[in-house]
Amino acid sequence: DIQMTQSPSTLSASLGDRVTISCRASQSINNWLAWFQQKPGKAPKLLIHKGSSLESGVPSRFSGSGSGTEFTLTISSLQADDSATYYCQQYNSYWTFGQGTKVEIK
Amino acid sequence: QITLKESGPTLVKPTQTLTLTCTFSGFSLSTIGVGVGWIRQPPGKALEWLALIYWNDDKRYRASLKSRLTITKDTSKNQVVLGMTNMDPVDTATYFCSHSQTDVFDFWGQGILVTVSS
């Protein structure tokens, strides 16, 4: 099974800050990686697939990068609406989610 | 537009079998590349993929739960059914179904909270 490890587990940042979340796969997943945003009581929302492809309607302040085993989600300028938990997910071999990163606004 | 909705019991007893139905609209499960998956989330914990069924009736199951899971589809009714046997309190979670296009979970249902308790 492919394991996905996210860091940090929680981060607190100010409005306008650049925020970076890391995701590491236990083996190469090529670019078969997605990022989701989940708010309390809601279903996850797909932000990015294939490592860096932004979903339609997702603000351009979100971006994804990486390949192989190391991936990054970046929020270029943190907005109040970005307060949520973010999950990476590999789909190279079945599907595995990371443990999540909670983003809080200072 | 694509919508999905989960339905089923919200309370089951230990050892019982859970049956959840995902009713969807806006796509056909006969279309090449399309699938419907089930994902669960215990309260306060991370997401966990359970099962997926493809347009061609190919099925995938989480290895650790494979013996307990069954996924089927009824294309004419636009439904996918997930069965999970021998339910335990640790299976208490919100269960989501999701549309998959080339293995990407792009549209999700609202989820249904299932509690396992006697």
PDB file of C-alpha atoms in Angstrom, chain A residues 1-52:
ATOM      1  CA  ASP A   1       0.000   0.000   0.000  1.00  0.00           C
ATOM      2  CA  ILE A   2       1.132   3.526  -0.745  1.00  0.00           C
ATOM      3  CA  GLN A   3       1.259   5.754   2.326  1.00  0.00           C
ATOM      4  CA  MET A   4       0.795   9.524   2.140  1.00  0.00           C
ATOM      5  CA  THR A   5       2.343  11.783   4.785  1.00  0.00           C
ATOM      6  CA  GLN A   6       1.417  15.445   5.069  1.00  0.00           C
ATOM      7  CA  SER A   7       3.184  18.193   6.972  1.00  0.00           C
ATOM      8  CA  PRO A   8       2.496  20.147   8.991  1.00  0.00           C
ATOM      9  CA  SER A   9      -0.611  18.753  10.697  1.00  0.00           C
ATOM     10  CA  THR A  10      -1.730  22.244  11.622  1.00  0.00           C
ATOM     11  CA  LEU A  11      -0.600  25.666  10.578  1.00  0.00           C
ATOM     12  CA  SER A  12      -1.622  29.142  11.610  1.00  0.00           C
ATOM     13  CA  ALA A  13      -1.015  32.043   9.254  1.00  0.00           C
ATOM     14  CA  SER A  14      -2.129  35.618   8.711  1.00  0.00           C
ATOM     15  CA  LEU A  15      -4.285  36.934   5.922  1.00  0.00           C
ATOM     16  CA  GLY A  16      -2.154  37.553   2.864  1.00  0.00           C
ATOM     17  CA  ASP A  17       0.557  35.089   3.887  1.00  0.00           C
ATOM     18  CA  ARG A  18       2.001  32.533   1.498  1.00  0.00           C
ATOM     19  CA  VAL A  19       1.170  29.065   2.805  1.00  0.00           C
ATOM     20  CA  THR A  20       2.813  25.798   1.821  1.00  0.00           C
ATOM     21  CA  ILE A  21       1.648  22.275   2.630  1.00  0.00           C
ATOM     22  CA  SER A  22       3.857  19.275   1.888  1.00  0.00           C
ATOM     23  CA  CYS A  23       2.830  15.766   0.939  1.00  0.00           C
ATOM     24  CA  ARG A  24       5.144  12.799   0.632  1.00  0.00           C
ATOM     25  CA  ALA A  25       4.348   9.435  -0.916  1.00  0.00           C
ATOM     26  CA  SER A  26       5.970   6.211   0.297  1.00  0.00           C
ATOM     27  CA  GLN A  27       6.817   5.346  -3.316  1.00  0.00           C
ATOM     28  CA  SER A  28       6.700   7.110  -6.644  1.00  0.00           C
ATOM     29  CA  ILE A  29       3.199   8.049  -7.784  1.00  0.00           C
ATOM     30  CA  ASN A  30       4.322   9.971 -10.871  1.00  0.00           C
ATOM     31  CA  ASN A  31       1.921  12.947 -10.991  1.00  0.00           C
ATOM     32  CA  TRP A  32      -1.178  11.041  -9.888  1.00  0.00           C
ATOM     33  CA  LEU A  33      -1.874  13.333  -6.970  1.00  0.00           C
ATOM     34  CA  ALA A  34      -4.916  15.376  -6.014  1.00  0.00           C
ATOM     35  CA  TRP A  35      -5.494  18.034  -3.393  1.00  0.00           C
ATOM     36  CA  PHE A  36      -8.817  18.546  -1.595  1.00  0.00           C
ATOM     37  CA  GLN A  37     -10.179  21.253   0.676  1.00  0.00           C
ATOM     38  CA  GLN A  38     -12.671  20.276   3.364  1.00  0.00           C
ATOM     39  CA  LYS A  39     -14.627  22.587   5.632  1.00  0.00           C
ATOM     40  CA  PRO A  40     -16.374  21.345   8.793  1.00  0.00           C
ATOM     41  CA  GLY A  41     -19.505  19.342   8.070  1.00  0.00           C
ATOM     42  CA  LYS A  42     -18.943  19.478   4.314  1.00  0.00           C
ATOM     43  CA  ALA A  43     -17.753  17.104   1.633  1.00  0.00           C
ATOM     44  CA  PRO A  44     -14.218  17.496   0.318  1.00  0.00           C
ATOM     45  CA  LYS A  45     -13.784  19.779  -2.668  1.00  0.00           C
ATOM     46  CA  LEU A  46     -11.316  18.919  -5.408  1.00  0.00           C
ATOM     47  CA  LEU A  47      -8.789  21.713  -5.911  1.00  0.00           C
ATOM     48  CA  ILE A  48      -6.013  20.181  -8.006  1.00  0.00           C
ATOM     49  CA  HIS A  49      -5.463  16.932  -9.874  1.00  0.00           C
ATOM     50  CA  LYS A  50      -2.508  15.426 -11.712  1.00  0.00           C
ATOM     51  CA  GLY A  51      -0.216  17.230  -9.312  1.00  0.00           C
ATOM     52  CA  SER A  52      -0.679  20.735 -10.683  1.00  0.00           C
TER      53      SER A  52
END
